[in-house]
PDB file of C-alpha atoms in Angstrom:
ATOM      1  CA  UNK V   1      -4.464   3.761 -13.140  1.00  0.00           C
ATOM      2  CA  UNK V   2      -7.627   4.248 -10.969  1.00  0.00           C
ATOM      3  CA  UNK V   3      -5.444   4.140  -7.097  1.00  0.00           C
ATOM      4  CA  UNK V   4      -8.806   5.459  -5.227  1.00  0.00           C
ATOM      5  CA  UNK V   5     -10.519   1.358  -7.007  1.00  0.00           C
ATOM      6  CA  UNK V   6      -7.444  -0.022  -5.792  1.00  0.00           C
ATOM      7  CA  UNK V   7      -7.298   1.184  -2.532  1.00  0.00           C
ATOM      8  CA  UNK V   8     -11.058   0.103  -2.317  1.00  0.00           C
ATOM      9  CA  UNK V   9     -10.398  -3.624  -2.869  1.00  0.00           C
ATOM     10  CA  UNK V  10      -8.448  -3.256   0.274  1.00  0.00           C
ATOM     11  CA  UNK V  11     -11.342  -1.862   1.840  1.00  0.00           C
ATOM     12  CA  UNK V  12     -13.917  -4.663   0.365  1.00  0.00           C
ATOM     13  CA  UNK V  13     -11.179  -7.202   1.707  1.00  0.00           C
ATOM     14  CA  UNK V  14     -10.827  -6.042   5.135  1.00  0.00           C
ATOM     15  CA  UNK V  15     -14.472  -5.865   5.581  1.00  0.00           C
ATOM     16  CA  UNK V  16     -15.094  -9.053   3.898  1.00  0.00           C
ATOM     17  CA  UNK V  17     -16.383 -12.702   5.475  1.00  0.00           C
ATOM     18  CA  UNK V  18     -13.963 -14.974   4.811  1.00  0.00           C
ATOM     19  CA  UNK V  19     -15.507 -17.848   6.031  1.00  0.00           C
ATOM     20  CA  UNK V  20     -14.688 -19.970   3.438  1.00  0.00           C
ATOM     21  CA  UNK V  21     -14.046 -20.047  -0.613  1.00  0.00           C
ATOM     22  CA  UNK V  22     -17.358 -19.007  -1.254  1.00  0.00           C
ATOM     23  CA  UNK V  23     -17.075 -16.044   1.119  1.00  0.00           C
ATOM     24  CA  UNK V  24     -13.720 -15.401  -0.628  1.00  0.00           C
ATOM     25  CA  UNK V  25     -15.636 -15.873  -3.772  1.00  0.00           C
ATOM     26  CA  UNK V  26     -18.519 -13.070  -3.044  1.00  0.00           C
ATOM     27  CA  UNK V  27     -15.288 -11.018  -2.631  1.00  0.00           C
ATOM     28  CA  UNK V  28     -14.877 -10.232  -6.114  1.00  0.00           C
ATOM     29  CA  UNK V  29     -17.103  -7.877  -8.412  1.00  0.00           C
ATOM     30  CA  UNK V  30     -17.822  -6.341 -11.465  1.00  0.00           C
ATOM     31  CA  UNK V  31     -14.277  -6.047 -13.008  1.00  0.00           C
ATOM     32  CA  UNK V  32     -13.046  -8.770 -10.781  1.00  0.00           C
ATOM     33  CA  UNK V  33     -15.826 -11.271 -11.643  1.00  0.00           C
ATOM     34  CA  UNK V  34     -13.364 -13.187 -13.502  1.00  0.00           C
ATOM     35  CA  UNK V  35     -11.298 -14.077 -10.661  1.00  0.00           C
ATOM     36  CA  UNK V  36     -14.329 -16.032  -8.745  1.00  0.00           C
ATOM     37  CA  UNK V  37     -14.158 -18.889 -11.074  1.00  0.00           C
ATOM     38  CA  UNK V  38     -10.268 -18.655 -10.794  1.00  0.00           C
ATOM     39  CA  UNK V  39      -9.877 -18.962  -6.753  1.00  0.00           C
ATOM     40  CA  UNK V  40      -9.317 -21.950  -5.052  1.00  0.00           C
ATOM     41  CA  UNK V  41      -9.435 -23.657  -1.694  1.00  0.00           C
ATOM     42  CA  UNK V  42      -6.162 -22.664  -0.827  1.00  0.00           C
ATOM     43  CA  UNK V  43      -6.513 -18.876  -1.093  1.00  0.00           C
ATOM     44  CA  UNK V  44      -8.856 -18.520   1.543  1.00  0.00           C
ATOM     45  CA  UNK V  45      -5.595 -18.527   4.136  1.00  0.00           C
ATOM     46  CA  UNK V  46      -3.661 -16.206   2.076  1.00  0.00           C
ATOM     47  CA  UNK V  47      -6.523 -13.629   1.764  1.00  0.00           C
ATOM     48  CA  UNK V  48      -6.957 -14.331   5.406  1.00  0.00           C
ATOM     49  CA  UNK V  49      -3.866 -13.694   6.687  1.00  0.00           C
ATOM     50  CA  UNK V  50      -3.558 -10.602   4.163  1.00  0.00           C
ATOM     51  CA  UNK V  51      -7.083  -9.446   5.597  1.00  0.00           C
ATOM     52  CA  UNK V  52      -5.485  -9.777   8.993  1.00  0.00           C
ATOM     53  CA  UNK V  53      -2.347  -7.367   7.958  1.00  0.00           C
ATOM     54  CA  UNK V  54      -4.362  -4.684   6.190  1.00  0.00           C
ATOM     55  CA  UNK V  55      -6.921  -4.067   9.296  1.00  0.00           C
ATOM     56  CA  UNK V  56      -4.088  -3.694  11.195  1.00  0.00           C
ATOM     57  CA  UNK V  57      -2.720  -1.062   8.826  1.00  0.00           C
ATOM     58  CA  UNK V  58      -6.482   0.792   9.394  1.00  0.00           C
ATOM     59  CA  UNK V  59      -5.803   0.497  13.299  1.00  0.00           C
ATOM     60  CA  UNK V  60      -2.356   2.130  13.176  1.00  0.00           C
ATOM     61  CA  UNK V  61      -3.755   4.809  10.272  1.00  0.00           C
ATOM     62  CA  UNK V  62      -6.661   5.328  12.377  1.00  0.00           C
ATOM     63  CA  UNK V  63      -4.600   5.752  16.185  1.00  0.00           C
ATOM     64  CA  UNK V  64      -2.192   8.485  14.080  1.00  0.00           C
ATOM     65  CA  UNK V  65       1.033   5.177  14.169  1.00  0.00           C
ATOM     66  CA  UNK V  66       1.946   6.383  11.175  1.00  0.00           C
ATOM     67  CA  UNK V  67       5.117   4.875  11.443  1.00  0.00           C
ATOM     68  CA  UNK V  68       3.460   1.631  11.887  1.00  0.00           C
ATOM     69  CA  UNK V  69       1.687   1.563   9.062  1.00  0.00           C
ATOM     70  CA  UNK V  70       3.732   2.115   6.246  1.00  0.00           C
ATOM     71  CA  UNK V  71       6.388  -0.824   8.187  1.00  0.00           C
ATOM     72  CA  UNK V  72       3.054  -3.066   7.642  1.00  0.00           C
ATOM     73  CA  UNK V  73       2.186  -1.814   3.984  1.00  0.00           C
ATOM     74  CA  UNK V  74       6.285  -2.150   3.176  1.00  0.00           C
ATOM     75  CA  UNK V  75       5.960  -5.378   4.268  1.00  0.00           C
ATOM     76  CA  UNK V  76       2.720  -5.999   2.163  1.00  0.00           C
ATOM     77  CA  UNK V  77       4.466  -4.578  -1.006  1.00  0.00           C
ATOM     78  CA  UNK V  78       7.556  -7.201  -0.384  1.00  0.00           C
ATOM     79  CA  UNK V  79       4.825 -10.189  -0.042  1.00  0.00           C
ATOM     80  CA  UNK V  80       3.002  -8.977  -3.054  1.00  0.00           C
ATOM     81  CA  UNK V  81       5.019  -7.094  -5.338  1.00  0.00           C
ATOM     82  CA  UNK V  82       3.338  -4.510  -7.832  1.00  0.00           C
ATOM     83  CA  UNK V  83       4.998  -5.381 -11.307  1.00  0.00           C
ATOM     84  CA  UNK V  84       3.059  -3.431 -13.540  1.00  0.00           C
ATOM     85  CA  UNK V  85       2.518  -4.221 -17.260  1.00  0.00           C
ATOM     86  CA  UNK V  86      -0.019  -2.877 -19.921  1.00  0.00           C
ATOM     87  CA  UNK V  87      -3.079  -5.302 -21.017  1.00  0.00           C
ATOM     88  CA  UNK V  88      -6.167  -4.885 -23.540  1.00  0.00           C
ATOM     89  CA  UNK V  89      -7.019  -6.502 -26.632  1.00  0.00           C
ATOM     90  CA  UNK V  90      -7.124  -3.781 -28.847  1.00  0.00           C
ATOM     91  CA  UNK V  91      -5.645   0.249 -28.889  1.00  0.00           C
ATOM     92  CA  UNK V  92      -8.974   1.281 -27.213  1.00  0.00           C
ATOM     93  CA  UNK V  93      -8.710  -1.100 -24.954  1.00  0.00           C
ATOM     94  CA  UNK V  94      -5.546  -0.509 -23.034  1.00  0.00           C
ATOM     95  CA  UNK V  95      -5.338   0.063 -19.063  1.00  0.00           C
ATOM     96  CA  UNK V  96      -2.337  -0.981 -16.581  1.00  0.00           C
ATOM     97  CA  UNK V  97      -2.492  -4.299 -14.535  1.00  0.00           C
ATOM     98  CA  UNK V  98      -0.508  -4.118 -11.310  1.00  0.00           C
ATOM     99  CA  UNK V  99       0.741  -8.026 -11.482  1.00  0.00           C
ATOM    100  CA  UNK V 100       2.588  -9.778 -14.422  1.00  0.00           C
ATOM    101  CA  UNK V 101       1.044 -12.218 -16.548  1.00  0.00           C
ATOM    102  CA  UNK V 102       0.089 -15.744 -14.754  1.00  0.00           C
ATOM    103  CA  UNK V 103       0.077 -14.372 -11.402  1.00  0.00           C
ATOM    104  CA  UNK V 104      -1.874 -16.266  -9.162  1.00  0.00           C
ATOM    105  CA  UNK V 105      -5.401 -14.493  -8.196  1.00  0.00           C
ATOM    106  CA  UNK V 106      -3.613 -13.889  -4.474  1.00  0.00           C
ATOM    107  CA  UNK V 107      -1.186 -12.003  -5.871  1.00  0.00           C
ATOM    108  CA  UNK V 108      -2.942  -9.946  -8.525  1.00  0.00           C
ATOM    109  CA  UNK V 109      -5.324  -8.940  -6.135  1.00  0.00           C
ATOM    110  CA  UNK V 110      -3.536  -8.265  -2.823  1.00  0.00           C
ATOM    111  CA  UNK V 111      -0.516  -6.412  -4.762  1.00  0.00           C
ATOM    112  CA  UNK V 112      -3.416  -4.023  -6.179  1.00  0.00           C
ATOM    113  CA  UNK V 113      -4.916  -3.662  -2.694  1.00  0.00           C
ATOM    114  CA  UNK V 114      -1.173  -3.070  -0.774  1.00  0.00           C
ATOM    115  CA  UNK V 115      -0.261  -0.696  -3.797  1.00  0.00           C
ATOM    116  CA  UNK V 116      -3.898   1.242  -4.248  1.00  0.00           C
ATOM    117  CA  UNK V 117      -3.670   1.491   0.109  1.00  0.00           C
ATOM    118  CA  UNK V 118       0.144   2.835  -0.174  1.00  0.00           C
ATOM    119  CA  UNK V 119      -1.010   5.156  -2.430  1.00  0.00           C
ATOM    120  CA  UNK V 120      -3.912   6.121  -0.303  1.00  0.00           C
ATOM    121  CA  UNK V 121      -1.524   6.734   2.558  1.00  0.00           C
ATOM    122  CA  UNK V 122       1.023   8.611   0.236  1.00  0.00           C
ATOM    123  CA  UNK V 123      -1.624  11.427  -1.368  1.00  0.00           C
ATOM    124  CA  UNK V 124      -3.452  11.824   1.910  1.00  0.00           C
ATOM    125  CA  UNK V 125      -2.184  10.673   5.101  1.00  0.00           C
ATOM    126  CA  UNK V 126      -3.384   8.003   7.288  1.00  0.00           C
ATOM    127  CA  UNK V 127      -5.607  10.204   9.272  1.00  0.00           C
ATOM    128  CA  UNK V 128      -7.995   9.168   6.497  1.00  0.00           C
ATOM    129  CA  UNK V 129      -8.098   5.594   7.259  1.00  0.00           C
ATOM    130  CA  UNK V 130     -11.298   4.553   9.217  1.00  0.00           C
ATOM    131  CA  UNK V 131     -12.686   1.876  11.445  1.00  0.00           C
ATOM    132  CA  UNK V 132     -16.647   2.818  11.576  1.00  0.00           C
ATOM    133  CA  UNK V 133     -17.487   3.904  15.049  1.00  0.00           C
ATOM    134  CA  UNK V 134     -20.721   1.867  15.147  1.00  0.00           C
ATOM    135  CA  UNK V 135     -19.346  -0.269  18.154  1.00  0.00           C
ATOM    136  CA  UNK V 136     -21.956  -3.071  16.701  1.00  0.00           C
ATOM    137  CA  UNK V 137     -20.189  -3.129  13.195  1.00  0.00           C
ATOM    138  CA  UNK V 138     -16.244  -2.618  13.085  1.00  0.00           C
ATOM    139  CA  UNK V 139     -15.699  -2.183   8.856  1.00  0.00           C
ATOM    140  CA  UNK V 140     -13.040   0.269   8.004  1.00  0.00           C
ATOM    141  CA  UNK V 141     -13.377   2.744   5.341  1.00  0.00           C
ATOM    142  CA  UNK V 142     -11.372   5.540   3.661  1.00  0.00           C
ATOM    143  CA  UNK V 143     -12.393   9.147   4.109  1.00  0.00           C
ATOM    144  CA  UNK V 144     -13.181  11.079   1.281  1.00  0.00           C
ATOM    145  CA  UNK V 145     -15.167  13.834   3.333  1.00  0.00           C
ATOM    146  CA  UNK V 146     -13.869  17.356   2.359  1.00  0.00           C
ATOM    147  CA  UNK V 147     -13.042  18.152   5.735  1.00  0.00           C
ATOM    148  CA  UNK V 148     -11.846  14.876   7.144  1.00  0.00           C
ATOM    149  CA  UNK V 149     -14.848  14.513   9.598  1.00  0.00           C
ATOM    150  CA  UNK V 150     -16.592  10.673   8.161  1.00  0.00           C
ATOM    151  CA  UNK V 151     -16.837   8.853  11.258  1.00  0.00           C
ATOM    152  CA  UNK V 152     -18.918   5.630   9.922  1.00  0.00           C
ATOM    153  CA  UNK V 153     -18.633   3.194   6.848  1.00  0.00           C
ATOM    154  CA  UNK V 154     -22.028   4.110   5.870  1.00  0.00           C
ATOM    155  CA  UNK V 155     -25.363   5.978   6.060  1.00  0.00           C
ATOM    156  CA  UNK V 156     -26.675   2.509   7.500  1.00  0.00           C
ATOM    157  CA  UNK V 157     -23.911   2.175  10.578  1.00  0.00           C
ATOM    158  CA  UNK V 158     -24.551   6.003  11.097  1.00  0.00           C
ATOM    159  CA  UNK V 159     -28.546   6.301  10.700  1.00  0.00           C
ATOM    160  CA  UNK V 160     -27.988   3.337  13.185  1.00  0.00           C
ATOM    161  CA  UNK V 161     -25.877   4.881  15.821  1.00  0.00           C
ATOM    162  CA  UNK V 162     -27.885   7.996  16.027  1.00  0.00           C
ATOM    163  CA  UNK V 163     -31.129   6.255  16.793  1.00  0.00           C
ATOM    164  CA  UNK V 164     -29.592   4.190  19.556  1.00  0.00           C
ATOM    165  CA  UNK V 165     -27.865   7.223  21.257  1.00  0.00           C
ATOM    166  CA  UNK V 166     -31.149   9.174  20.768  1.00  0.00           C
ATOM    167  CA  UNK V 167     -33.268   6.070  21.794  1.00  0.00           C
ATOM    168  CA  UNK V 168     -30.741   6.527  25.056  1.00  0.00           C
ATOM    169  CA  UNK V 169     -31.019   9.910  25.706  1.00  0.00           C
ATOM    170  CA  UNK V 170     -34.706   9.838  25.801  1.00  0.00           C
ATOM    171  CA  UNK V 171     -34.605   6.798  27.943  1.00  0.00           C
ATOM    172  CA  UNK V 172     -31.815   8.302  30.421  1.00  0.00           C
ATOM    173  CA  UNK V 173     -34.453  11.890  30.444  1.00  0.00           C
ATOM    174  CA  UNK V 174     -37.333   9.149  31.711  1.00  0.00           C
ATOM    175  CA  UNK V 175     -35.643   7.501  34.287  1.00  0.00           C
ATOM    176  CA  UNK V 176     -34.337  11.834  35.715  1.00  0.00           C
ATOM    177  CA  UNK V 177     -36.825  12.728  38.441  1.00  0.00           C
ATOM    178  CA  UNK V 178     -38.709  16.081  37.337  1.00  0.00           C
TER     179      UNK V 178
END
């Protein structure tokens, strides 16, 4: 099982706009294309609320509650139990599925997200949860950085940031008497 994909669907959740089923909808990709046409009207709320619970696990991860955040992700795995079982359709094709048959799309998705997260948490602590610290954009990420130093969700939010505090410092250097 792939945890690191897992725990990125709780990534692409949190950060996702869940404005209605087709923001829910744009949610799922390349392996999980097949759950778009499955999705209804009714799990926009549930991904909502779950959206809700897993940015708070990033907040505790990221403010060293530790504590916090595995009561949150226990809580997760209760709501959305991982019950794993093996799929394919032939011997080449086998790989593990984290939800039994007939789940609902909720619950296959948001048990792989609590588990690949727990997981996440278990192999390297929650110091490597983050919340990007572009004050303009607010995703959370996971840190994969050797040395634990990633302090945005991307190149953009960073390339970003460092223009507008240069812009500043350049402006705040004008405005200094000589």
């Amino acid at each position: 099982m792939n945890f690191d994909a897992y725990a990125r669907t709780a990534v692409d959740l949190v950060n996702a706009e869940l404005g209605d089923l087709a923001g829910l909808q744009a949610l799922f990709v390349d392996e999980q294309a097949w759950m778009r046409d499955e999705v209804a009207e009714k799990d926009v709320a549930v991904f909502r609320r779950a959206q809700r619970r897993l940015r708070d696990v990033f907040e505790y991860g990221t403010s060293g509650r530790d504590g916090e955040a595995v009561k949150e992700l226990n809580a997760l795995l209760e709501v959305f139990p991982v019950q794993p079982r093996i799929s394919g359709h032939d011997a080449a094709d086998w790989h593990m599925h984290v939800t039994s048959r007939g789940s609902s799309i909720s619950a296959e998705y948001l048990a792989g997200a609590t588990w690949g997260l727990s997981v996440w948490l278990c192999e390297y602590g929650s110091a490597r949860f983050g919340i990007c610290a572009d004050e303009r954009c607010g995703n959370v990420y996971l840190d994969t950085s050797s040395n634990n130093c990633r302090r945005f969700c991307s190149e953009r939010c960073a390339t970003r940031s460092h223009v507008a505090a240069h812009r500043a410092r350049k402006r705040a250097q004008s405005l200094t008497p000589a």
